[in-house]
Tab-separated table of C-alpha atoms in Angstrom:
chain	number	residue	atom	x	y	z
A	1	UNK	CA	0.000	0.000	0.000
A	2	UNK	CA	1.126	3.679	-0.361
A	3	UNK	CA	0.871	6.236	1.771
A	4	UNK	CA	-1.426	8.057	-0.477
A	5	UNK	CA	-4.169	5.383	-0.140
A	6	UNK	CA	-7.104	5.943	1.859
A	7	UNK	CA	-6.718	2.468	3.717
A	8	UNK	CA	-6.922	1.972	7.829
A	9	UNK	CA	-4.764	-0.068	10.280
A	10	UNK	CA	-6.499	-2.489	12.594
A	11	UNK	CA	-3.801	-2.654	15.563
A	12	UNK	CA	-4.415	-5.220	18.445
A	13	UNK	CA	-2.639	-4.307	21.394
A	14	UNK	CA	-3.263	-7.212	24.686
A	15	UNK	CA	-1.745	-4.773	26.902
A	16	UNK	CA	-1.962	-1.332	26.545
A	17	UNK	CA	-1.099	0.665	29.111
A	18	UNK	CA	2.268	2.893	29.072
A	19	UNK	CA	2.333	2.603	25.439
A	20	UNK	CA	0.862	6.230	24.840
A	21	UNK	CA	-1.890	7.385	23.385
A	22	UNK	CA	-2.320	5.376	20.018
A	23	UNK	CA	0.705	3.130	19.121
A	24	UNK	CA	-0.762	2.232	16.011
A	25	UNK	CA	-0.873	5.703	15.003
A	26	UNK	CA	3.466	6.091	16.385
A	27	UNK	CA	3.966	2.751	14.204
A	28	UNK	CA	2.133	4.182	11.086
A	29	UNK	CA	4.231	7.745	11.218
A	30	UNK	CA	7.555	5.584	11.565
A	31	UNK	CA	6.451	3.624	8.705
A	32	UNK	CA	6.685	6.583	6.451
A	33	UNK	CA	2.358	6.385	6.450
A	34	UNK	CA	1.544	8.686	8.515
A	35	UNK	CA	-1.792	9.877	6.681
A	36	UNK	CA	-3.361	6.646	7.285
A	37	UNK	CA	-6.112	6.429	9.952
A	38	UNK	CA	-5.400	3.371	13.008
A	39	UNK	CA	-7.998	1.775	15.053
A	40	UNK	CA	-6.631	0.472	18.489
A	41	UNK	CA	-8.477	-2.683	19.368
A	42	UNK	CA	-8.212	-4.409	22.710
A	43	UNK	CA	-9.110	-7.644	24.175
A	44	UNK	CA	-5.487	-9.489	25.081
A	45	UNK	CA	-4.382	-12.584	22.863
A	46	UNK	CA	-7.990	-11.951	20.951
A	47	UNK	CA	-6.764	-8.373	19.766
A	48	UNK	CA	-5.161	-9.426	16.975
A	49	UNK	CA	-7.645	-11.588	15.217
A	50	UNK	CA	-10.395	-9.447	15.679
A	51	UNK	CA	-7.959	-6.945	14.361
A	52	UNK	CA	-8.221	-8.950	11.009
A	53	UNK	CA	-12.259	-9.293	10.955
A	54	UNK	CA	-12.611	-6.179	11.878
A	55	UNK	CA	-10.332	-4.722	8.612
A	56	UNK	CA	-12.155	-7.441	7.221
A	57	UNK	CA	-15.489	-6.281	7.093
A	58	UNK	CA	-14.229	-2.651	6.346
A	59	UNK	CA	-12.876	-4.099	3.609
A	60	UNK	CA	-16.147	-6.444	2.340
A	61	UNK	CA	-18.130	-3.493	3.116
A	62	UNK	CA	-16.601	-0.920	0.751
A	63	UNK	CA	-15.572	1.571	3.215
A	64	UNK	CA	-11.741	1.099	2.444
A	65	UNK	CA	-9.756	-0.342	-0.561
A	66	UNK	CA	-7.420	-2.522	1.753
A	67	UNK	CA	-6.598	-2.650	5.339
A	68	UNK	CA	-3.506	-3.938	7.038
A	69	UNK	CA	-4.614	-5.803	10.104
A	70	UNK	CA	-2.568	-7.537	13.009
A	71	UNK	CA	-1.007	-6.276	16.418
A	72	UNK	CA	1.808	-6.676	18.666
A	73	UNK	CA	3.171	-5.717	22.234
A	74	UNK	CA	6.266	-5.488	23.970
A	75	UNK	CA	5.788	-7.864	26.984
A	76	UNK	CA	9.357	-6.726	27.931
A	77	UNK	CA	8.515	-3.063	28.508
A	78	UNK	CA	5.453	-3.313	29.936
A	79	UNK	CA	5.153	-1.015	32.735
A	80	UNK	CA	4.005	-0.812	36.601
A	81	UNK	CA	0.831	0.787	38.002
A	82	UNK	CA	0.650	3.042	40.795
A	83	UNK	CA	-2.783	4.114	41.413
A	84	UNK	CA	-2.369	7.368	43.578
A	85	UNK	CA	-3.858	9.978	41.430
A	86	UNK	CA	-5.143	11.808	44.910
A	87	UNK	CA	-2.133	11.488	46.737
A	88	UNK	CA	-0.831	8.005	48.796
A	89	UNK	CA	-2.204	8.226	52.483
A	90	UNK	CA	0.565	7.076	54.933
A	91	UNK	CA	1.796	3.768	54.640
A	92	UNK	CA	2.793	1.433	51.692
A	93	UNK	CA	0.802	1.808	48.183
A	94	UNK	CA	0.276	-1.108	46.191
A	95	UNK	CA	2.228	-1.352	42.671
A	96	UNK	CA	0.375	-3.858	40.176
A	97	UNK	CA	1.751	-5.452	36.749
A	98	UNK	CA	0.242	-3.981	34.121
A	99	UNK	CA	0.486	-7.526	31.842
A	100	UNK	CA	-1.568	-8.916	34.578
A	101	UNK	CA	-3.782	-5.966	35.422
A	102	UNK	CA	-4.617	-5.562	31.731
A	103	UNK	CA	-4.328	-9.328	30.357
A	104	UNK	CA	-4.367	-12.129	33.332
A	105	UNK	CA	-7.080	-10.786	36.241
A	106	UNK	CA	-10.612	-10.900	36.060
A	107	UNK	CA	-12.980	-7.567	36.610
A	108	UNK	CA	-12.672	-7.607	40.104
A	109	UNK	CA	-8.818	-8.055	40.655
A	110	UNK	CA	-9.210	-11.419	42.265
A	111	UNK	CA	-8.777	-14.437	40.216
A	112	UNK	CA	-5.904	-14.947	37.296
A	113	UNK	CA	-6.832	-16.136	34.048
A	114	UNK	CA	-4.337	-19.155	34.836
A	115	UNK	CA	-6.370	-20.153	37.545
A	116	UNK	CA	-9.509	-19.720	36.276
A	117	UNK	CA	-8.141	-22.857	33.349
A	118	UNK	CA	-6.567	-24.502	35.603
A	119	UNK	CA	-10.961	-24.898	37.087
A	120	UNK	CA	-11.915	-25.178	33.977
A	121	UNK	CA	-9.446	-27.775	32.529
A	122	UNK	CA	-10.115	-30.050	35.731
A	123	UNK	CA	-14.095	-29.936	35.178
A	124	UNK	CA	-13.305	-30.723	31.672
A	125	UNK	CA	-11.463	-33.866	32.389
A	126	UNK	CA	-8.137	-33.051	30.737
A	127	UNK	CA	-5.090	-34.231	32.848
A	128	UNK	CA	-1.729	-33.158	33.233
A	129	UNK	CA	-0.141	-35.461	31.067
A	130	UNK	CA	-2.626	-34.858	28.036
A	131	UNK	CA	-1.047	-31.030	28.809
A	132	UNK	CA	2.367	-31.867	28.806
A	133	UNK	CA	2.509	-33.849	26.176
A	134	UNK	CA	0.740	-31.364	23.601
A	135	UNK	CA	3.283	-28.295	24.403
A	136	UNK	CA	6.363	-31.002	23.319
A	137	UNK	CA	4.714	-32.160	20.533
A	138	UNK	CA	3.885	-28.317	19.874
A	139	UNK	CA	7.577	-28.207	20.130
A	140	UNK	CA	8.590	-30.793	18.102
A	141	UNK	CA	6.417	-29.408	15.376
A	142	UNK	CA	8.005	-25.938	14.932
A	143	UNK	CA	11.760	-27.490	15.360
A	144	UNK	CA	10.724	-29.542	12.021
A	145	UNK	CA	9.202	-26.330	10.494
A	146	UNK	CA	12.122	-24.523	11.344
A	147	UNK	CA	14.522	-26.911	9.982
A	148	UNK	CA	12.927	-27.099	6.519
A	149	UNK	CA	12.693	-23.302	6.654
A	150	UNK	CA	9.421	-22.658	6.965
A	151	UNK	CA	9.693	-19.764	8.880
A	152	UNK	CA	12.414	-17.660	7.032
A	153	UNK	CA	9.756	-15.992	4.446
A	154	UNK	CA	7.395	-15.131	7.067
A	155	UNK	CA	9.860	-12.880	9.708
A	156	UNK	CA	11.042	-9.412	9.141
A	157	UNK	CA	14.144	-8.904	9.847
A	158	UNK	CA	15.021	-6.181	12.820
A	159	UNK	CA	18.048	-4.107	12.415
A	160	UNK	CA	18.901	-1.560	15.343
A	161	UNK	CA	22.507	-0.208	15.162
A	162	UNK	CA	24.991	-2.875	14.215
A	163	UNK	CA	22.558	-6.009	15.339
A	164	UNK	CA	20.229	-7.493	13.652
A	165	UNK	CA	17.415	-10.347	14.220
A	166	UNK	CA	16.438	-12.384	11.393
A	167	UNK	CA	14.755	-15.588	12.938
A	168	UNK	CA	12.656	-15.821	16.695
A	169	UNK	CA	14.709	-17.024	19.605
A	170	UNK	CA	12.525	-20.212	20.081
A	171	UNK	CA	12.525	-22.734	18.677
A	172	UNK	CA	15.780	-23.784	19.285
A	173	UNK	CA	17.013	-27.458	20.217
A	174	UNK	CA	18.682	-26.195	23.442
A	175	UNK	CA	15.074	-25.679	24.796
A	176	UNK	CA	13.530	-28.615	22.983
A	177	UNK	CA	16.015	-30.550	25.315
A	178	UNK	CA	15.852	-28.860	28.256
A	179	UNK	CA	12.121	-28.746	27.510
A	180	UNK	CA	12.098	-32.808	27.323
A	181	UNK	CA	13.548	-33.057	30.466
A	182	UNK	CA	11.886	-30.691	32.896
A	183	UNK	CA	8.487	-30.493	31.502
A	184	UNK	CA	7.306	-33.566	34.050
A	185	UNK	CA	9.127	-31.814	36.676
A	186	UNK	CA	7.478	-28.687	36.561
A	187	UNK	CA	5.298	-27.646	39.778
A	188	UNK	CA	1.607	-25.970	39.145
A	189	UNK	CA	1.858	-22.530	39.306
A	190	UNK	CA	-1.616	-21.012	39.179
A	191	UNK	CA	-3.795	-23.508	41.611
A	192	UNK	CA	-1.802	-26.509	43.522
A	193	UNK	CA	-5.680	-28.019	44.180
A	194	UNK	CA	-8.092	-28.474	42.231
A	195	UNK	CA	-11.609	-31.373	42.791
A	196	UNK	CA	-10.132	-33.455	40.425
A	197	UNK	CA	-6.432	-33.339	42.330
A	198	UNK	CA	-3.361	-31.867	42.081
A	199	UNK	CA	-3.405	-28.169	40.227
A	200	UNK	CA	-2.072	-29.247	36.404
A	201	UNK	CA	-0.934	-25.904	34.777
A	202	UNK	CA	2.740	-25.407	34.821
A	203	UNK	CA	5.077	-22.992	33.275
A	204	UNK	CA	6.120	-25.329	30.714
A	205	UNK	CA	2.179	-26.762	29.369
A	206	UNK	CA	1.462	-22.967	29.043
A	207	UNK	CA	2.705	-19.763	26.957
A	208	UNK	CA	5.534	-17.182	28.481
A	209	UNK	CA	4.479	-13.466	27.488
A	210	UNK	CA	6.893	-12.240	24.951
A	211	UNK	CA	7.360	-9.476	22.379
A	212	UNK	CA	5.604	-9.941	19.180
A	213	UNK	CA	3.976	-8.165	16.069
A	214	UNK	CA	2.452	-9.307	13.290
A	215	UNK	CA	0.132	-7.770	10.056
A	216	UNK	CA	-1.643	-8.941	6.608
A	217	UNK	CA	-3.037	-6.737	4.257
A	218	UNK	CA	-6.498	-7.391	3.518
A	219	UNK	CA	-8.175	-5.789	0.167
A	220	UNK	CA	-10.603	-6.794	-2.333
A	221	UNK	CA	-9.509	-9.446	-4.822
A	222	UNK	CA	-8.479	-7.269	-7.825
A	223	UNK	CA	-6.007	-6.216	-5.489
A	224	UNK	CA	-5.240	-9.461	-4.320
A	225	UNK	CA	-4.553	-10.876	-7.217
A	226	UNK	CA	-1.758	-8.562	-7.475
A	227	UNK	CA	0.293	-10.501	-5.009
A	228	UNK	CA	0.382	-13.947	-6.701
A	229	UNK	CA	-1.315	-16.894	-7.614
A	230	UNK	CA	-2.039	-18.078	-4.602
A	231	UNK	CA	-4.091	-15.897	-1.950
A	232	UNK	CA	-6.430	-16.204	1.791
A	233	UNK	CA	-9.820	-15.336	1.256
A	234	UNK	CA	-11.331	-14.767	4.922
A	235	UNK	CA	-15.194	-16.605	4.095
A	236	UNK	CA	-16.591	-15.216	8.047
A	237	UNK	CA	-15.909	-14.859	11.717
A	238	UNK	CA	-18.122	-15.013	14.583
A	239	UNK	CA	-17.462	-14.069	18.323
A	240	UNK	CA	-18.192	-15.871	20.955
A	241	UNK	CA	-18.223	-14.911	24.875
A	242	UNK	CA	-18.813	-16.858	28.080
A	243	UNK	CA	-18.546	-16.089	31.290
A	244	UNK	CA	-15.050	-15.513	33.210
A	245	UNK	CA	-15.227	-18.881	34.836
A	246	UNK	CA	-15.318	-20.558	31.072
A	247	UNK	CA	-12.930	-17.958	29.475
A	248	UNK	CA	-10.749	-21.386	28.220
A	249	UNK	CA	-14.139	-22.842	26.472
A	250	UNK	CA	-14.597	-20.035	24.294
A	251	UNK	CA	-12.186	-20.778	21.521
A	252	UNK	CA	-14.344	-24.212	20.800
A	253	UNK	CA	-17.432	-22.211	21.721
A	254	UNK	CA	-16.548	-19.514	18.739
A	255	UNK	CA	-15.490	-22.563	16.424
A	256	UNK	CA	-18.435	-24.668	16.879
A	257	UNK	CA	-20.734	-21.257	15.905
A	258	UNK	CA	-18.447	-20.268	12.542
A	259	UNK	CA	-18.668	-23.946	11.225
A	260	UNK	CA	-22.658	-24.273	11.905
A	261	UNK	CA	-22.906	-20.990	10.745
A	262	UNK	CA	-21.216	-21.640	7.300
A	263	UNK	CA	-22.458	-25.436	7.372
A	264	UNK	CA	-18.532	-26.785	7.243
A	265	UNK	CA	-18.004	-30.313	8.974
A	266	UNK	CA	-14.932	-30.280	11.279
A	267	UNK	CA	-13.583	-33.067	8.882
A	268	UNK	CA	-13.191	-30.431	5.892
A	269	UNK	CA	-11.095	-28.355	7.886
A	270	UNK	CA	-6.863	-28.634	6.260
A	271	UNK	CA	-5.675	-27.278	9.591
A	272	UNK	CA	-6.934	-25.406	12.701
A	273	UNK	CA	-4.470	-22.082	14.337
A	274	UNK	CA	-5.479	-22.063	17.679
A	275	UNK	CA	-4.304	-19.910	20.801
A	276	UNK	CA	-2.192	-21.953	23.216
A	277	UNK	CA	-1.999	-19.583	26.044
A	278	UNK	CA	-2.771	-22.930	27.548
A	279	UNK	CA	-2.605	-26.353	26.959
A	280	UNK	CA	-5.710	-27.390	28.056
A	281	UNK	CA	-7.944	-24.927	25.545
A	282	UNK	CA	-6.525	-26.607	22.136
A	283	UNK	CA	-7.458	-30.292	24.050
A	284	UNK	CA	-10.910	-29.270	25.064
A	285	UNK	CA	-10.953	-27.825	21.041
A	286	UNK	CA	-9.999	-31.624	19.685
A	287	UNK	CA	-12.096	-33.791	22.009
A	288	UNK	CA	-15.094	-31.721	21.584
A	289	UNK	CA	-15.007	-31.304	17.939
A	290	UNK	CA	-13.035	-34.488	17.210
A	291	UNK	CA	-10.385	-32.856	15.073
A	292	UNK	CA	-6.519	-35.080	14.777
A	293	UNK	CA	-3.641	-33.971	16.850
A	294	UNK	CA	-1.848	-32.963	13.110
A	295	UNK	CA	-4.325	-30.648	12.386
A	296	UNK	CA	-3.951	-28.217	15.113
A	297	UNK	CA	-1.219	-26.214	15.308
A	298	UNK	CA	0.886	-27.919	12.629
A	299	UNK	CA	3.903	-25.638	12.842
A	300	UNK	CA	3.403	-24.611	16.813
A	301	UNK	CA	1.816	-22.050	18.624
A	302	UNK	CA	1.970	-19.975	21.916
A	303	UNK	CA	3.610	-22.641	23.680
A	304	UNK	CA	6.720	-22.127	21.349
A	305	UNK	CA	7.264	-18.762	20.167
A	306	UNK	CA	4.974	-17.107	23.167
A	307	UNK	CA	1.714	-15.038	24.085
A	308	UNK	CA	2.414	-12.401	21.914
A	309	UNK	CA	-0.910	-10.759	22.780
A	310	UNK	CA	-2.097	-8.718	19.869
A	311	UNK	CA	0.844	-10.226	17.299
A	312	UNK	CA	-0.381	-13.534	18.458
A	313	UNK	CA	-3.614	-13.348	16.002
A	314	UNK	CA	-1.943	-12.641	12.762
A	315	UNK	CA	0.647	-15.267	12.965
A	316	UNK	CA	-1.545	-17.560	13.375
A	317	UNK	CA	-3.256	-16.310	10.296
A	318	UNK	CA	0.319	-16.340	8.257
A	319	UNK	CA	1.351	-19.732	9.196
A	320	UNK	CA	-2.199	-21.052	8.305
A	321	UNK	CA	-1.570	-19.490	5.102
A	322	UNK	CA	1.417	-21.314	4.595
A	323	UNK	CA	0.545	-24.191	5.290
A	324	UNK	CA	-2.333	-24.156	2.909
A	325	UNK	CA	-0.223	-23.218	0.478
A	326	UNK	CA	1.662	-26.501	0.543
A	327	UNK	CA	-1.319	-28.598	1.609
A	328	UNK	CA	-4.380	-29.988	-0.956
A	329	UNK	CA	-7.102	-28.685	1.809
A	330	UNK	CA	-8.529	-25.631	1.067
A	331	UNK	CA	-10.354	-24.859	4.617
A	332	UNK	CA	-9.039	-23.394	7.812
A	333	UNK	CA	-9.786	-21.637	10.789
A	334	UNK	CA	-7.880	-19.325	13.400
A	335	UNK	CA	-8.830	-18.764	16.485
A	336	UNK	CA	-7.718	-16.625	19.381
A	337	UNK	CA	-8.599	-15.950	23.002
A	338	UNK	CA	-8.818	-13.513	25.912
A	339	UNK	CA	-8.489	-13.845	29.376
A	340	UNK	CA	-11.796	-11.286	29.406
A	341	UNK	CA	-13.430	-15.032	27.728
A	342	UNK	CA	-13.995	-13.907	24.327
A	343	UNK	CA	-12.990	-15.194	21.231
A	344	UNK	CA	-13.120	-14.609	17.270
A	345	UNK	CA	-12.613	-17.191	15.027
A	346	UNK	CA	-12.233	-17.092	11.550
A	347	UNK	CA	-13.150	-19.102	8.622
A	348	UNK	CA	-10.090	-19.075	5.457
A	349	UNK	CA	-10.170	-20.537	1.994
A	350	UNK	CA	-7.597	-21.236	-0.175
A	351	UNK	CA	-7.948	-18.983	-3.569
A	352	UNK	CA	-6.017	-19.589	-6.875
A	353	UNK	CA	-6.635	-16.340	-9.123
């Protein structure tokens, strides 16, 4: 796109706060585009696909000739909260996390969105090892991806100075190792009891924040077919939303409403890009809807690379593209989810122009 073009930026930001007053807007102007109008959308790991349905419809509906849709954050520089606007009385003040005040607690402060899965997970009947052994196969996955170079078209290379960062830090078969080893060791770290036992959630069956961002350009398909022979047609989304204490149910919840909606069995489905801020939500996905192990995450997720928040979303998106690309299927879905237990899910087909 050119800076000339009356297009819009969909930017999904997870965690906010500290970044000023519209990032997209800062990332636009230091992309030499700064005449182009941004649209901050929240809602943590969520942000960034319903970044892309939302530049999505504005695209479908006429109201712009392309969007470029996606998100990141900077899990590293996220800042601390001290709420003392009228002064701090005598006596400590509380400082909270923003990652956690904006992304992992519920409205009231009180319960994390680790511990609110790890409930969830137990009353669903998925067990520890089930966990476990997902995030090393999730693993396993994106070492083979990365091996046959499946990744090296997709990242954009970061210079600052004299260094420069062409590939992501994980995978990387130090961790895959290390990751072999520990991963049975690992303690719970949200709930240590649960009805059903022992708390199951570790560090090492769920996703580490990190710093990610990610962005497609959407447009209509005379402009698509501009980019090659092969493109992603997005078909629909839906939302769905539960309550808090079911936040890890609404990925399948949002799935189970696009497929009905566009009357697609589970079976046609090539692949499946899923959120993996925990373990337990792709495994509640794939017993409910009966999809293969293979299908879901075929070149890793979350559990690999990290929660990127709002860059989380259009990964996704890219490596389901890529993986159509090599694949006969034609159908696939992406996912995300939010702490705040909403998700958007969208519906992709394979186009040859």
């Amino acid at each position: 796109p050119r800076s000339s073009e009356p297009g819009e930026l969909f930017f999904g930001c997870g965690a906010p706060g500290g970044l000023g007053s519209s990032p997209g807007s800062w990332s636009l102007e230091l992309a030499g585009m700064g005449q182009m109008m941004s649209t901050l959308v929240g809602g943590g790991a969520n942000s960034g696909v319903k970044a892309i349905a939302l530049g999505a419809s504005a695209v479908a509906a006429g109201r712009v000739p392309f969007a470029v849709s996606g998100g990141g954050d900077s899990a590293s520089n996220a800042g601390f909260l001290l709420r003392g606007r009228v002064g701090l009385s005598i006596g400590p003040g509380r400082v909270e996390d923003l990652l956690l005040t904006d992304c992992g607690k519920d409205w009231n402060m009180k319960s994390t969105a680790g511990a609110r899965a790890e409930t969830s997970a137990a009353r669903a009947g998925v067990p520890r090892a089930a966990m476990d052994r997902f995030a090393l196969e999730s693993y396993r996955a994106a070492l083979a991806r990365r091996a046959s170079r499946f990744f090296t078209p997709l990242i954009a290379p970061v210079h600052a100075g004299n260094s420069s960062i062409e590939e992501d830090d994980h995978p990387n078969e130090d961790l895959a190792t290390e990751l072999e080893v520990e991963i049975v060791k690992a303690q719970p770290c949200f709930v240590t009891q649960t009805s059903q036992g022992s708390g199951a959630i570790t560090a090492r069956n769920s996703a580490r924040f990190s710093d990610s961002a990610g962005f497609v350009v959407l447009a209509d398909e005379s402009r698509a077919k501009a980019s090659g022979p092969i493109g992603l047609e997005i078909v629909d989304f839906v939302d769905a939303a539960l309550q808090s204490s079911e936040a890890i149910h609404a990925p399948t919840s949002a799935v189970e409403k696009l497929l009905a909606r566009n009357r697609v069995d589970p079976e046609r489905l090539a692949f499946i890009e899923i959120d993996e801020s925990f373990a337990a939500s792709p495994l509640i996905l794939m017993k409910k809807l009966r999809i293969p192990r293979e299908k879901v995450n075929a070149a890793g997720g979350s559990l690999v690379f990290g929660d990127g928040l709002g860059g989380s979303g259009p990964r996704m998106l890219i490596h389901l593209c890529e993986l159509l690309k090599e694949d006969k299927g034609d159908l696939g879905v992406v996912v995300g989810y939010s702490s705040g237990s909403q998700s958007t899910a969208l519906l992709v087909r394979k186009v040859k122009f």
